[in-house]
Tab-separated table of C-alpha atoms in Angstrom:
chain	number	residue	atom	x	y	z
A	19	MET	CA	191.573	79.308	152.453
A	20	GLY	CA	189.918	77.448	155.437
A	21	SER	CA	187.236	74.899	155.300
A	22	ALA	CA	185.120	74.386	158.348
A	23	LYS	CA	184.474	71.015	157.095
A	24	ILE	CA	187.979	69.984	157.074
A	25	ASP	CA	188.852	71.679	160.238
A	26	PHE	CA	185.938	69.947	161.987
A	27	LEU	CA	186.924	66.513	160.462
A	28	VAL	CA	190.698	66.769	161.515
A	29	GLU	CA	189.465	68.007	164.820
A	30	GLN	CA	187.522	64.934	165.166
A	31	LEU	CA	190.035	62.580	163.978
A	32	GLU	CA	192.843	63.748	166.383
A	33	GLN	CA	190.188	63.242	169.526
A	34	LEU	CA	189.219	59.828	168.112
A	35	VAL	CA	192.753	58.664	167.190
A	36	ALA	CA	193.910	59.913	170.861
A	37	GLU	CA	191.235	57.860	172.436
A	38	GLY	CA	192.214	54.761	170.538
A	39	HIS	CA	189.122	54.754	167.847
A	40	SER	CA	189.651	54.032	164.214
A	41	ALA	CA	187.743	56.052	161.508
A	42	LEU	CA	186.808	55.608	157.974
A	43	VAL	CA	186.393	58.774	156.029
A	44	PHE	CA	184.724	58.637	152.697
A	45	SER	CA	184.401	61.309	149.851
A	46	GLN	CA	183.719	60.953	146.244
A	47	PHE	CA	186.275	63.704	145.490
A	48	THR	CA	189.764	62.614	145.568
A	49	GLY	CA	190.818	66.200	145.548
A	50	PHE	CA	189.068	66.719	148.670
A	51	LEU	CA	190.663	63.621	150.458
A	52	GLY	CA	193.971	65.146	148.869
A	53	ILE	CA	193.495	68.123	150.932
A	54	VAL	CA	192.569	65.944	153.727
A	55	ARG	CA	195.772	64.158	153.662
A	56	SER	CA	197.902	67.084	153.910
A	57	HIS	CA	196.082	68.395	156.909
A	58	LEU	CA	196.612	64.603	158.771
A	59	ASP	CA	200.127	65.018	157.646
A	60	SER	CA	200.300	68.279	159.110
A	61	ALA	CA	198.760	66.774	162.363
A	62	GLY	CA	201.020	63.960	162.450
A	63	ILE	CA	198.057	61.347	162.148
A	64	ALA	CA	199.067	58.273	160.190
A	65	TYR	CA	196.465	57.061	157.504
A	66	SER	CA	195.952	54.612	154.986
A	67	TYR	CA	194.728	55.766	151.661
A	68	LEU	CA	192.333	54.298	148.742
A	69	ASP	CA	191.263	55.423	145.604
A	70	GLY	CA	190.560	54.020	142.012
A	71	SER	CA	194.367	54.741	141.111
A	72	VAL	CA	195.796	52.592	144.127
A	73	ASN	CA	196.920	49.143	142.510
A	74	SER	CA	196.013	45.993	144.012
A	75	ASP	CA	199.130	45.332	146.204
A	76	GLY	CA	198.684	49.076	147.370
A	77	ARG	CA	194.978	48.479	148.191
A	78	ALA	CA	195.959	45.133	150.084
A	79	ARG	CA	198.595	46.987	151.996
A	80	ALA	CA	196.340	49.863	152.950
A	81	ILE	CA	193.796	47.632	154.277
A	82	GLU	CA	196.302	45.244	156.195
A	83	ASP	CA	197.476	48.559	157.777
A	84	PHE	CA	194.234	49.519	158.963
A	85	GLY	CA	193.019	46.294	159.816
A	86	ALA	CA	195.947	45.573	162.172
A	87	GLY	CA	195.988	48.913	163.600
A	88	THR	CA	198.851	50.436	162.523
A	89	LYS	CA	196.972	53.173	160.843
A	90	GLN	CA	193.851	54.392	162.719
A	91	VAL	CA	192.460	56.711	159.817
A	92	PHE	CA	191.534	55.204	156.385
A	93	LEU	CA	190.799	57.855	153.850
A	94	ILE	CA	188.390	56.207	151.065
A	95	SER	CA	187.171	57.281	147.836
A	96	LEU	CA	183.522	56.527	147.680
A	97	LYS	CA	183.659	54.579	144.330
A	98	ALA	CA	186.571	52.715	145.200
A	99	GLY	CA	185.819	51.737	148.953
A	100	GLY	CA	181.961	50.991	148.244
A	101	PHE	CA	182.357	47.341	147.960
A	102	GLY	CA	184.644	44.200	148.543
A	103	LEU	CA	186.140	45.819	151.748
A	104	ASN	CA	185.594	44.393	155.388
A	105	LEU	CA	186.741	47.167	157.824
A	106	THR	CA	185.295	46.124	161.113
A	107	THR	CA	188.228	47.949	162.820
A	108	ALA	CA	186.404	51.159	162.346
A	109	ASP	CA	184.122	52.326	164.824
A	110	TYR	CA	183.497	55.702	163.419
A	111	CYS	CA	182.465	56.705	159.640
A	112	PHE	CA	182.562	60.180	158.019
A	113	LEU	CA	180.725	60.895	155.115
A	114	CYS	CA	182.285	63.870	153.859
A	115	ASP	CA	180.048	64.615	151.089
A	116	PRO	CA	176.728	63.398	150.061
A	117	TRP	CA	176.179	61.017	147.126
A	118	TRP	CA	173.092	61.194	144.694
A	119	SER	CA	172.165	57.648	145.641
A	120	PRO	CA	171.723	57.017	149.220
A	121	ALA	CA	172.457	53.144	148.736
A	122	ALA	CA	175.867	54.122	147.733
A	123	GLU	CA	176.558	55.832	151.065
A	124	ALA	CA	175.018	52.830	152.872
A	125	GLN	CA	176.936	50.629	151.101
A	126	ALA	CA	180.235	52.468	152.193
A	127	VAL	CA	178.732	52.609	155.877
A	128	ASP	CA	178.416	48.779	155.679
A	129	ARG	CA	182.274	48.406	155.336
A	130	ALA	CA	182.312	48.891	159.000
A	131	HIS	CA	178.794	47.341	160.020
A	132	ARG	CA	179.984	43.603	159.033
A	133	ILE	CA	179.797	40.569	160.978
A	134	GLY	CA	182.725	40.297	163.358
A	135	GLN	CA	182.150	43.980	164.467
A	136	VAL	CA	181.854	44.306	168.051
A	137	ARG	CA	181.465	47.818	168.664
A	138	PRO	CA	179.021	50.230	167.892
A	139	VAL	CA	179.658	52.406	164.794
A	140	SER	CA	178.939	55.869	165.088
A	141	VAL	CA	178.328	57.600	161.374
A	142	TYR	CA	178.951	61.493	160.860
A	143	ARG	CA	177.495	63.128	157.675
A	144	LEU	CA	179.111	66.378	156.946
A	145	VAL	CA	176.929	68.549	155.037
A	146	ALA	CA	177.994	72.410	154.279
A	147	GLU	CA	174.798	74.633	155.158
A	148	ASN	CA	173.405	76.686	152.106
A	149	THR	CA	175.369	74.880	149.441
A	150	ILE	CA	174.283	71.956	146.830
A	151	GLU	CA	174.929	69.469	149.369
A	152	GLU	CA	171.719	70.414	151.513
A	153	LYS	CA	169.785	70.040	148.115
A	154	VAL	CA	171.561	66.396	147.500
A	155	VAL	CA	170.592	65.189	151.089
A	156	ALA	CA	166.875	66.596	150.430
A	157	LEU	CA	166.929	64.510	147.154
A	158	GLN	CA	168.145	61.426	149.012
A	159	ASP	CA	165.370	61.793	151.927
A	160	ARG	CA	162.905	61.885	148.910
A	161	LYS	CA	164.295	58.632	147.425
A	162	ARG	CA	164.364	56.855	150.455
A	163	ALA	CA	160.733	57.595	151.089
A	164	LEU	CA	159.879	56.700	147.754
A	165	PHE	CA	161.643	53.468	148.140
A	166	ALA	CA	159.956	52.787	151.443
A	167	ALA	CA	156.248	53.747	149.835
A	168	VAL	CA	156.966	50.865	147.315
A	169	VAL	CA	158.743	48.175	148.938
A	170	ASP	CA	157.896	48.599	152.623
A	171	ASP	CA	154.261	49.577	152.244
A	172	GLY	CA	153.757	48.110	148.837
A	173	ASP	CA	151.351	50.793	148.182
A	174	LEU	CA	153.001	52.982	145.279
A	175	PHE	CA	149.755	54.763	144.168
A	176	GLY	CA	148.366	55.593	147.665
A	177	SER	CA	151.456	57.666	148.823
A	178	ALA	CA	150.911	60.491	146.216
A	179	ILE	CA	154.052	60.148	143.882
A	180	THR	CA	154.341	62.451	141.468
A	181	ALA	CA	156.123	62.424	138.045
A	182	SER	CA	158.336	64.697	139.204
A	183	ASP	CA	159.385	62.302	142.001
A	184	ILE	CA	159.835	59.287	139.258
A	185	ARG	CA	161.940	61.408	137.290
A	186	GLU	CA	164.156	62.227	140.200
A	187	LEU	CA	164.402	58.677	141.094
A	188	LEU	CA	165.226	57.540	138.068
A	189	GLY	CA	167.677	60.606	137.093
């Protein structure tokens, strides 16, 4: 069974690698990353891989290979790669599935947006239509709006926040 998301991702990665770009590919699902790995293997695209099962030596090797340009694609599980990585070699970032927390996604993207980054970084959020992913993105948008109302505007009660909004934010 084919997947439009995987087909799109692999097509983009083939083009980017051919043009000399480097890309981070994040997913919260290691099974999804496994499928992407087999597609990249079939396409002849070398990649680094990092999830929670990779030991510290493997992690260091994956980071080194990507940073040195030996591998132009880095597949990373969102939880394993959300912190402690400086991957400014990348100028493209793909978020393959939305995470409940917009902050977790932002932290992942920040792996490429670091001191030392000399190129613009393009970020693609891949969201399948008519799926739970659209609902997660809508929840993220509400969380961002609520955060902005509280932090940026300082006007928690003037922005008509409902009990449901607070439950969703804390849930």
